[in-house]
Tab-separated table of C-alpha atoms and ligand atoms in Angstrom:
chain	number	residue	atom	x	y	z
A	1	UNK	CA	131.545	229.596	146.788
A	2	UNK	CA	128.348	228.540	148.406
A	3	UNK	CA	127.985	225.159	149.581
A	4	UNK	CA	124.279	225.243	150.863
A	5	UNK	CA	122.692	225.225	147.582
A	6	UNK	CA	124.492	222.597	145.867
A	7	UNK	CA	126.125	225.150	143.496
A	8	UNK	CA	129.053	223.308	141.367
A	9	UNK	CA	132.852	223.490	142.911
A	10	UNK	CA	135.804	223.281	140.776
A	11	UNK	CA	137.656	220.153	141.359
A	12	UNK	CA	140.050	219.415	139.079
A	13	UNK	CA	138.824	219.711	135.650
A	14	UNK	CA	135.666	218.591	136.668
A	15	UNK	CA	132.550	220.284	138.106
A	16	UNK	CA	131.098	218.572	141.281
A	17	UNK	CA	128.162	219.440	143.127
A	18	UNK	CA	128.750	219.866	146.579
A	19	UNK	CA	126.738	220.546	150.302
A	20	UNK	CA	123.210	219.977	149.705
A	21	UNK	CA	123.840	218.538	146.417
A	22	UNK	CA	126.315	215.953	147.314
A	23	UNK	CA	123.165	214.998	150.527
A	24	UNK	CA	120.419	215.184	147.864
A	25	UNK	CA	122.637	212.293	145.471
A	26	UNK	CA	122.305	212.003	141.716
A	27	UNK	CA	121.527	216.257	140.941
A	28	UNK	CA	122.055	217.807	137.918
A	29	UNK	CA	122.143	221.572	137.026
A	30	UNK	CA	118.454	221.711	136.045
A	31	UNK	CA	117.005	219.969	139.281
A	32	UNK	CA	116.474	216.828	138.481
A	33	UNK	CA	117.511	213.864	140.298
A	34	UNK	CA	118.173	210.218	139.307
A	35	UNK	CA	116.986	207.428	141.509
A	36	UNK	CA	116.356	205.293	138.834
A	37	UNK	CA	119.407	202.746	137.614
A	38	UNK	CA	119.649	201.192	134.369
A	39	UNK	CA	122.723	199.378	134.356
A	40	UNK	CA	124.133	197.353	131.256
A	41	UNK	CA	125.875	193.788	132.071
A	42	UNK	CA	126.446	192.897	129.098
A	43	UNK	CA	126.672	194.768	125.284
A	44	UNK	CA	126.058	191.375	123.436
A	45	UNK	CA	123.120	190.347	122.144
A	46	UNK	CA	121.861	187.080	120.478
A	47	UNK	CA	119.288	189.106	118.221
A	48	UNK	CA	119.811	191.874	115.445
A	49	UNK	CA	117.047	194.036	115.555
A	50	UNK	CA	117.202	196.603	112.465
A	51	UNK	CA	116.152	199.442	114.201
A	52	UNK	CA	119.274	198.712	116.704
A	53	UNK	CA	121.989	196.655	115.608
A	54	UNK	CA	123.788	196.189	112.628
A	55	UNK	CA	123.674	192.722	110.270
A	56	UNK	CA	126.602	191.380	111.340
A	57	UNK	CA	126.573	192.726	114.957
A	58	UNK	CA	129.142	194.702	117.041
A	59	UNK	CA	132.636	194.491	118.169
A	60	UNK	CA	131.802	192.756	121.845
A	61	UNK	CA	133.650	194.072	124.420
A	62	UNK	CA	135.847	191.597	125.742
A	63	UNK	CA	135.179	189.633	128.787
A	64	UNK	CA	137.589	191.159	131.286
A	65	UNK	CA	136.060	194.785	130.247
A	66	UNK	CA	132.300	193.546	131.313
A	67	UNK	CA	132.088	194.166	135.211
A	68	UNK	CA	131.605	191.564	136.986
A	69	UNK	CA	129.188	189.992	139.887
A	70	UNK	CA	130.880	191.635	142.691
A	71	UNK	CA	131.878	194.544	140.545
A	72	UNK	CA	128.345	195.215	139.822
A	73	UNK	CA	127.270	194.731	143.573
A	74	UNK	CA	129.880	197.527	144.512
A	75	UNK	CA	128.296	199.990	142.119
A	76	UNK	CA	124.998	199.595	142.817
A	77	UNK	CA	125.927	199.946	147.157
A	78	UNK	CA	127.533	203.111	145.772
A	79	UNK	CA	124.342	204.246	143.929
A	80	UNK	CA	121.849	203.117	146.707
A	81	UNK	CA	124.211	203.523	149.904
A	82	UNK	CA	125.916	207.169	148.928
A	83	UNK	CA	123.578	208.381	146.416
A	84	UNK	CA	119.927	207.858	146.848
A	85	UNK	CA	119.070	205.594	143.604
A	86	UNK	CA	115.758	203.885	144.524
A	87	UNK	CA	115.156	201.280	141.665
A	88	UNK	CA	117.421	199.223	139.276
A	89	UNK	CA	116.901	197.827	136.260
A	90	UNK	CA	119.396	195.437	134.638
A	91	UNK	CA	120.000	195.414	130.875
A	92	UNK	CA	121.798	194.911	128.087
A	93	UNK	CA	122.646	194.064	124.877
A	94	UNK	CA	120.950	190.988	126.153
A	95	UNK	CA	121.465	190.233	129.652
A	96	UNK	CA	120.536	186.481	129.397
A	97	UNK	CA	123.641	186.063	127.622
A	98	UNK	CA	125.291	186.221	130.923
A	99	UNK	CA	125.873	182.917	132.185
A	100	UNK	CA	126.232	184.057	135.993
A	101	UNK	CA	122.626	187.231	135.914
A	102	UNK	CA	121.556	184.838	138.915
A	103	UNK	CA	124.384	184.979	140.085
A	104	UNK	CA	124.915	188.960	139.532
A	105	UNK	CA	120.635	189.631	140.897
A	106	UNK	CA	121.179	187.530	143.947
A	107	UNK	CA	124.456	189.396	145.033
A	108	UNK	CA	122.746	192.600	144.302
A	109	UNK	CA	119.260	191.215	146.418
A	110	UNK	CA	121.414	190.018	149.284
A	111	UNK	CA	123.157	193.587	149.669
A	112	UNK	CA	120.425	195.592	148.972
A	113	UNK	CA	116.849	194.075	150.439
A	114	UNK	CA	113.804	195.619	149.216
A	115	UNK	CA	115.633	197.199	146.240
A	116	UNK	CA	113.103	196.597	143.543
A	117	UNK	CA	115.137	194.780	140.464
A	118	UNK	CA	114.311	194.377	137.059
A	119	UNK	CA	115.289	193.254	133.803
A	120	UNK	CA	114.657	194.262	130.711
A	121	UNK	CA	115.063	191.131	128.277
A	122	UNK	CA	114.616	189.681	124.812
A	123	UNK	CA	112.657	186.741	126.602
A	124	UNK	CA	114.955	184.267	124.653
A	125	UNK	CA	115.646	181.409	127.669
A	126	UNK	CA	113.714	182.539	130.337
A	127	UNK	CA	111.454	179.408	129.567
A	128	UNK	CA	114.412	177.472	132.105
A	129	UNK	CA	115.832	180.968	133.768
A	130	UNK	CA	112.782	183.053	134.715
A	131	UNK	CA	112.169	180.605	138.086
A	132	UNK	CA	115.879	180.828	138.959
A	133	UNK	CA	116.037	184.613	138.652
A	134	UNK	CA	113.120	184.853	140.781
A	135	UNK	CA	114.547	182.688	143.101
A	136	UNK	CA	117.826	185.019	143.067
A	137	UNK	CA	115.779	188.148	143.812
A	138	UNK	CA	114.448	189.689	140.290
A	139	UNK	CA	111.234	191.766	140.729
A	140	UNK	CA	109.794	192.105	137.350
A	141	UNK	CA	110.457	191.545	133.507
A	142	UNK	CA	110.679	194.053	130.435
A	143	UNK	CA	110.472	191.637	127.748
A	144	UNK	CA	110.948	192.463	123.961
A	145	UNK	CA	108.613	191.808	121.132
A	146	UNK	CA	107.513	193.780	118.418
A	147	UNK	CA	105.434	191.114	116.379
A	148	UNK	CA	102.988	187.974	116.626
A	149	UNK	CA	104.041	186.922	112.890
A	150	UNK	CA	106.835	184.851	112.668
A	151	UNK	CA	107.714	186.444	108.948
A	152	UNK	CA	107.853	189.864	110.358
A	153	UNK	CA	109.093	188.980	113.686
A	154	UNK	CA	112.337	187.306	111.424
A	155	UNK	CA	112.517	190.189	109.279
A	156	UNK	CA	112.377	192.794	111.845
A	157	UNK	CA	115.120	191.137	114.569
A	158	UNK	CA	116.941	188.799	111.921
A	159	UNK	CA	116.569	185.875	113.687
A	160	UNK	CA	113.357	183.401	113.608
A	161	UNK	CA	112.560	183.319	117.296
A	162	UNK	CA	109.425	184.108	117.542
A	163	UNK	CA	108.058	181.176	119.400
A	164	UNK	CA	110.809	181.673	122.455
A	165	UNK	CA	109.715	184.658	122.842
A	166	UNK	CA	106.112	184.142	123.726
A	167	UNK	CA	107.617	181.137	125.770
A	168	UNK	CA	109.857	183.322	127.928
A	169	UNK	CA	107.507	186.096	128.203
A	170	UNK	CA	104.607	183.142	129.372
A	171	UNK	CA	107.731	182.285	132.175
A	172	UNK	CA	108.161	185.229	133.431
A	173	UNK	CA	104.624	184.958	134.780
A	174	UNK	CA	104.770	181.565	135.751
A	175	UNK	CA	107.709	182.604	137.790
A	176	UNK	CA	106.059	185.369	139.553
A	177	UNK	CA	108.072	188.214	137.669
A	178	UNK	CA	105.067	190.576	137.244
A	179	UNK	CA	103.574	192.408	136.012
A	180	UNK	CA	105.051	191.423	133.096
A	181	UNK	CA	105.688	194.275	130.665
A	182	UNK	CA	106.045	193.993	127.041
A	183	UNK	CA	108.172	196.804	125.027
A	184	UNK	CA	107.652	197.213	121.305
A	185	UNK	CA	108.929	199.300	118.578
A	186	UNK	CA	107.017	200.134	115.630
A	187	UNK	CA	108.326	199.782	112.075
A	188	UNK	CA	106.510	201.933	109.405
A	189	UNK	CA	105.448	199.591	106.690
A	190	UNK	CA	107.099	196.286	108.603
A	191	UNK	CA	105.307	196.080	111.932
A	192	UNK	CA	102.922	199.127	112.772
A	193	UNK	CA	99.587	197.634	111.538
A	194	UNK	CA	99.962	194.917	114.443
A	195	UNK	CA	99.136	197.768	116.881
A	196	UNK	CA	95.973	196.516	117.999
A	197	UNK	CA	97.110	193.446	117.857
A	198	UNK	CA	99.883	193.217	119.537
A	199	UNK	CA	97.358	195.429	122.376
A	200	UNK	CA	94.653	192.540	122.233
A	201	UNK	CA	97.703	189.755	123.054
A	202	UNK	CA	98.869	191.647	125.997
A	203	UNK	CA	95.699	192.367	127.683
A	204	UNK	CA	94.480	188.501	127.256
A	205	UNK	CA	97.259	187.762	128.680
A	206	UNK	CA	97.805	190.464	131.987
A	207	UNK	CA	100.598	191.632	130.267
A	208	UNK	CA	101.521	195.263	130.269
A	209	UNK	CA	102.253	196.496	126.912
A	210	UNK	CA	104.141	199.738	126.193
A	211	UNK	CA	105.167	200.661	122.748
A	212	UNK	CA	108.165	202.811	122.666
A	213	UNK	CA	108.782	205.476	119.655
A	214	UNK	CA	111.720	204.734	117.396
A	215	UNK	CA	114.759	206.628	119.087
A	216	UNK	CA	117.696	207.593	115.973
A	217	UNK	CA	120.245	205.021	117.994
A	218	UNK	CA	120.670	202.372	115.393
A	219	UNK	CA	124.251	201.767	114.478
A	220	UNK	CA	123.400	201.725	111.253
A	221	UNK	CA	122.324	205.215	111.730
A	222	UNK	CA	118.974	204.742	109.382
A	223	UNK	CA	116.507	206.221	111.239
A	224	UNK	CA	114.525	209.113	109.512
A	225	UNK	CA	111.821	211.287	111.164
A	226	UNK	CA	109.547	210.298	108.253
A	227	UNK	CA	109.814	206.737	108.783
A	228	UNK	CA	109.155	207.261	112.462
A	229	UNK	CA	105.646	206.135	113.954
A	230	UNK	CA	104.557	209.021	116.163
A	231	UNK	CA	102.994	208.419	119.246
A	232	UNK	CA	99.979	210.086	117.650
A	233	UNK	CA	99.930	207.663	114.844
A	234	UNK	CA	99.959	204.684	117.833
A	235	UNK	CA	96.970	206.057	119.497
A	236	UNK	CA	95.142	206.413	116.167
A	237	UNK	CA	95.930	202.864	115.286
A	238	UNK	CA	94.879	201.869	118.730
A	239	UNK	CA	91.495	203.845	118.408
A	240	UNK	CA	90.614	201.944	115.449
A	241	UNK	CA	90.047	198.758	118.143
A	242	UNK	CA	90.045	200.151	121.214
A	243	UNK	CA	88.670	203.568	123.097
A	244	UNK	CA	92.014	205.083	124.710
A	245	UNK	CA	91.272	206.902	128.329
A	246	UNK	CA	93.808	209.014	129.539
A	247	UNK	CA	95.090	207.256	132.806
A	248	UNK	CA	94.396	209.509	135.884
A	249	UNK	CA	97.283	208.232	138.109
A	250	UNK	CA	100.841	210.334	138.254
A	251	UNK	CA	103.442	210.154	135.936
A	252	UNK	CA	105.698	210.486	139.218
A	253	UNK	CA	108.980	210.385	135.825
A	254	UNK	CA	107.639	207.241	133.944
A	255	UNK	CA	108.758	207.740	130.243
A	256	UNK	CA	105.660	205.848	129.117
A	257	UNK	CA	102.471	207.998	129.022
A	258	UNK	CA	99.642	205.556	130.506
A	259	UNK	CA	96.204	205.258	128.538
A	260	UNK	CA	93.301	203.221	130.095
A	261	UNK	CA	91.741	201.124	127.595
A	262	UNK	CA	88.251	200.328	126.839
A	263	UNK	CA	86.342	198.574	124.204
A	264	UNK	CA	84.730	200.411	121.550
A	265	UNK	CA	81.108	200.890	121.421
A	266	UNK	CA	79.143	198.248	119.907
A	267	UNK	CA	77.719	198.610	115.988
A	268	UNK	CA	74.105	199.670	117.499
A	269	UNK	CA	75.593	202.336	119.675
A	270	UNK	CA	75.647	200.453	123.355
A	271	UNK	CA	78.557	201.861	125.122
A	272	UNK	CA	81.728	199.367	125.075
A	273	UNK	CA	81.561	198.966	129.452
A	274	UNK	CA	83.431	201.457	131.599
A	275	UNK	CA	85.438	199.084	133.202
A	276	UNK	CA	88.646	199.016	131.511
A	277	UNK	CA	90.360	196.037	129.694
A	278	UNK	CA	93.700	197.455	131.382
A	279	UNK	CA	96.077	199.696	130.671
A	280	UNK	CA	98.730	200.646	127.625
A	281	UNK	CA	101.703	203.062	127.698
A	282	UNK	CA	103.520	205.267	125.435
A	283	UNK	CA	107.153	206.296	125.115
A	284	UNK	CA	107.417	209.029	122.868
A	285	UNK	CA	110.577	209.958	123.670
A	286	UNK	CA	111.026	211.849	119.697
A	287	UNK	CA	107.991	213.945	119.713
A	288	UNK	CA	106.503	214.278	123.103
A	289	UNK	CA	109.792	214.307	125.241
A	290	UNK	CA	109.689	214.070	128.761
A	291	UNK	CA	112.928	215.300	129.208
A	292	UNK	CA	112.479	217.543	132.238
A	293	UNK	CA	111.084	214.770	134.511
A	294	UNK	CA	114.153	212.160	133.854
A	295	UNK	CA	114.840	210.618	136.545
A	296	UNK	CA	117.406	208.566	135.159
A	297	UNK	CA	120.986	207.344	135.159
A	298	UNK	CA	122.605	204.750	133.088
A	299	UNK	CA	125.914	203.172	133.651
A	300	UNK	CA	127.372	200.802	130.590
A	301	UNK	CA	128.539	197.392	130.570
A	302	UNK	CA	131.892	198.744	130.941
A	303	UNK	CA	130.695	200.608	134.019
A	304	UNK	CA	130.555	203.739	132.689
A	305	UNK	CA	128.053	206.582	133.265
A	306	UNK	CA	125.873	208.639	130.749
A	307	UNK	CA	123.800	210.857	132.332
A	308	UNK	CA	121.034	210.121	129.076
A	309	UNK	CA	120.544	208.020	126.414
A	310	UNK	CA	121.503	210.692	123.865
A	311	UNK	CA	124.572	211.632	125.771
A	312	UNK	CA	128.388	212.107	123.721
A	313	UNK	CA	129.935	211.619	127.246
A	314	UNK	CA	130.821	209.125	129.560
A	315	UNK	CA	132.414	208.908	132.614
A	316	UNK	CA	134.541	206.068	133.908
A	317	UNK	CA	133.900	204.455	137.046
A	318	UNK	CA	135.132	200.699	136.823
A	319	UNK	CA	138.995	201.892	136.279
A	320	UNK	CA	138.989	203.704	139.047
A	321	UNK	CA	137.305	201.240	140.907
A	322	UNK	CA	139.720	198.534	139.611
A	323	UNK	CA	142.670	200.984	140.555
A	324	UNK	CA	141.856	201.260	143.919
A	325	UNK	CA	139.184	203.990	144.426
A	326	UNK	CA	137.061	204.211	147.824
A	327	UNK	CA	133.441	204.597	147.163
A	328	UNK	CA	132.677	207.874	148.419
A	329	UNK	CA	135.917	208.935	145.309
A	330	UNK	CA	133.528	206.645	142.812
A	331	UNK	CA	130.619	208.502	144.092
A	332	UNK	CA	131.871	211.812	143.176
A	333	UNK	CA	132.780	211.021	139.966
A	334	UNK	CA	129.188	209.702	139.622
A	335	UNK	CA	127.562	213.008	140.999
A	336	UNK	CA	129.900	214.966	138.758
A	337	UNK	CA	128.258	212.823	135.301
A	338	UNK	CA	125.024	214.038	136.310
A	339	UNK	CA	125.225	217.788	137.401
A	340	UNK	CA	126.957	217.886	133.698
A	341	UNK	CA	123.217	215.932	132.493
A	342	UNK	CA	122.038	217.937	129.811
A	343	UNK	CA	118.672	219.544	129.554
A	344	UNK	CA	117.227	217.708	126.623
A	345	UNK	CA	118.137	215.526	123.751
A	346	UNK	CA	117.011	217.707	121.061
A	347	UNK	CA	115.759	215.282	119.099
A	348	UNK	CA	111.936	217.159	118.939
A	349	UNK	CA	113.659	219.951	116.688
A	350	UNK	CA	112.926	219.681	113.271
A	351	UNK	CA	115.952	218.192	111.424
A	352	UNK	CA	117.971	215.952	112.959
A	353	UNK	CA	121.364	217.172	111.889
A	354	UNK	CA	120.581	220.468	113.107
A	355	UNK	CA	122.258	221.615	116.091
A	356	UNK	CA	119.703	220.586	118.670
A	357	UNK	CA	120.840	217.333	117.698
A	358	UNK	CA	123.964	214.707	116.863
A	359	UNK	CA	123.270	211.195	117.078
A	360	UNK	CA	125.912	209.568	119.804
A	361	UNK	CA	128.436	207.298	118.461
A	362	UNK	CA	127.013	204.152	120.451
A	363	UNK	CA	124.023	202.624	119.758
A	364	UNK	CA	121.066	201.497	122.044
A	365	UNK	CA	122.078	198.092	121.975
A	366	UNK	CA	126.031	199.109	123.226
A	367	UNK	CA	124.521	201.994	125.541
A	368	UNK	CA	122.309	199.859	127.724
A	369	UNK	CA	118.500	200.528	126.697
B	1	SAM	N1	118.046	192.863	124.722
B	1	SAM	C1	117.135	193.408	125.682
B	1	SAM	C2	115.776	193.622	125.072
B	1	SAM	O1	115.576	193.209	123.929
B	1	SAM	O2	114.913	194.157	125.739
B	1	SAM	C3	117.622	194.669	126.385
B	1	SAM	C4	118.313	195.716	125.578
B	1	SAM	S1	117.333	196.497	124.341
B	1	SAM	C5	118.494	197.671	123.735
B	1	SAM	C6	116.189	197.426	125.316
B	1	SAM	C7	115.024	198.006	124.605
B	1	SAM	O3	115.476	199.012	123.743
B	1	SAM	C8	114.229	197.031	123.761
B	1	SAM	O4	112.876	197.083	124.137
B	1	SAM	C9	114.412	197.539	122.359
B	1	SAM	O5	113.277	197.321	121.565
B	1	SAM	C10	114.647	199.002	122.608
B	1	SAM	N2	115.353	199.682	121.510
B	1	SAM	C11	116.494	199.344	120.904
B	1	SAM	N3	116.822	200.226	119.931
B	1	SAM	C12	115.844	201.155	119.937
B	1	SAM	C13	115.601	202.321	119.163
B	1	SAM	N4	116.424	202.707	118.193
B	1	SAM	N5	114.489	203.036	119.443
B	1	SAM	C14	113.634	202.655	120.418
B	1	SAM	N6	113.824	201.568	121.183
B	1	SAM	C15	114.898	200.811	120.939
């Protein structure tokens, strides 16, 4: 069998690219590549958002399953050192429930200099963290909020915290964590009429607002395609306030779609300005997938890799680790996870239920979103 072009060799049970794959890092069997990290610390979280966690929460994993600050350090040298990843960003459940993040971003800064870090957060505590996790190393902050109304903001994440929030997110860019980006999910009925709201807040602010589409990885497993705000319905809710501009600049594998923004024009007709207000993206990872472009991989608090979001398999890299492994053996396991990535989710056939597509066991909050 050839090893030049990367073509898959039987080891063991498993399928591992080899030659030019193995140089090339993170390939998969439909030539993408992964340079991007999103690596879970921690599944817990101190919120309950509907459209992600149950009520009553999860089963945590215990402690001595999470990895911890040096275990983390070893698998990112792994992914940086053996296997090209160029960016990572640290989530969770909610990774400010980790007492020692500083602790786990300034190990990861020290090995790694110039690795761009960031974290993608709930914002709740940042108000006396975000300076310390700059400090450590952090580049930039994701955080969380799908509402300015208190009300809604309690209904939609079961927990009145609103106002901590706004503080944290107002930290991060005190602390110099910016651009700060702002991630929120739309709610038909609950939330979705905020759109141009929630745009107007961001923009005053320098904030860089994304909304994402609602993915079916709730553990409650309630999502429904009709209750689902398309990323069509978004930019028609925008429009209403605000004239959209398709952004110029590259994708380059960003799962948001960028839109310039400019105001309206006036009542009498004068033309709203050309310079734009800023800038807004869209993940619409349900009905305009971006599939072949992922440049993703994930690993799990656990430390385990899925090769996407949507993915029913995982691959184990802490045990071995913990059992002795050398890197370049973890790094092959790693390699193996993603040549087995598969093409798409399926999720933008009609039906979910129909073969195209089986919602994974774990939810977003327990994947690592
Ligand atoms: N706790 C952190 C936070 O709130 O950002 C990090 C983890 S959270 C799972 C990461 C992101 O996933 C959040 O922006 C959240 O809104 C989003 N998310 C969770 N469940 C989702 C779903 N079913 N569809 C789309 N986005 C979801």
């Amino acid at each position: 069998m050839s090893v030049s072009l990367g073509i898959p060799q039987v080891r063991g049970a498993e399928l591992v690219p080899s030659g030019a794959g193995r140089a090339a890092g993170l390939v998969d069997r439909h030539g993408r590549r992964a340079t991007d990290l999103r690596l879970s610390v921690i599944d817990k979280c101190n919120l309950r958002c509907t459209y992600c966690m149950p009520a009553a929460g999860l089963p945590w994993l215990p402690a001595a399953q999470l990895m911890s600050p040096a275990e983390i350090t070893r698998i990112v040298g792994i992914a940086v050192d053996l296997l090209g990843v160029t960016e990572l960003r640290l989530t969770g459940g909610e990774p400010l429930v980790r007492p020692d993040l500083e602790e786990i971003v300034a190990a990861v800064a020290a090995a790694h200099p110039g690795l761009p870090i960031s974290l993608t957060t709930n914002g709740i505590g940042l108000t006396t963290r975000a300076a310390g996790l700059a400090a450590a190393g952090l580049g930039r902050i994701n955080v969380s909020l799908d509402s300015l109304d208190a009300d809604t903001f309690a209904a939609l994440a079961r927990r009145d915290r609103l106002a901590e929030v706004l503080a944290g997110a107002e930290a991060a860019a005190a602390a110099g964590l910016v651009p700060v980006k702002i991630n929120a999910v739309l709610m038909r009925g609950v939330n979705d009429h905020e759109a141009p709201e929630l745009l107007g807040w961001a923009l005053g602010r320098g904030f860089a607002l994304r909304f994402i589409e609602q993915m079916p990885l709730d553990a409650d497993h309630g999502w429904t395609r009709e209750h689902l705000v398309t990323a069509a319905e978004i930019r028609h809710r925008l429009g209403q306030r605000f004239r959209l501009v398709a952004h110029p600049g590259p994708r380059a594998g960003a799962p948001a779609q960028l839109w310039e923004v400019h105001p309206l024009p006036t009542a009498t007709g004068e033309a709203g300005g050309d310079a734009a207000l800023g800038t807004v993206g869209i993940i619409a990872s349900v009905t305009e997938p971006f599939c072949d472009q992922c440049t993703r991989t994930r690993i799990t608090a656990e430390g385990r890799v899925r090769s996407c979001l949507f993915s029913h398999e995982e691959v184990d890299l802490l045990g071995p680790l913990r059992a002795g492994a050398s890197e370049a053996e973890v790094a092959d396991r790693w390699r193996a996870a993603m040549w087995a990535k598969p093409a798409a989710h399926g999720m933008d056939r009609p039906g979910l239920g129909s073969p195209g597509y089986v919602q994974p066991e774990r939810s977003m909050s327990a994947i690592g979103g």
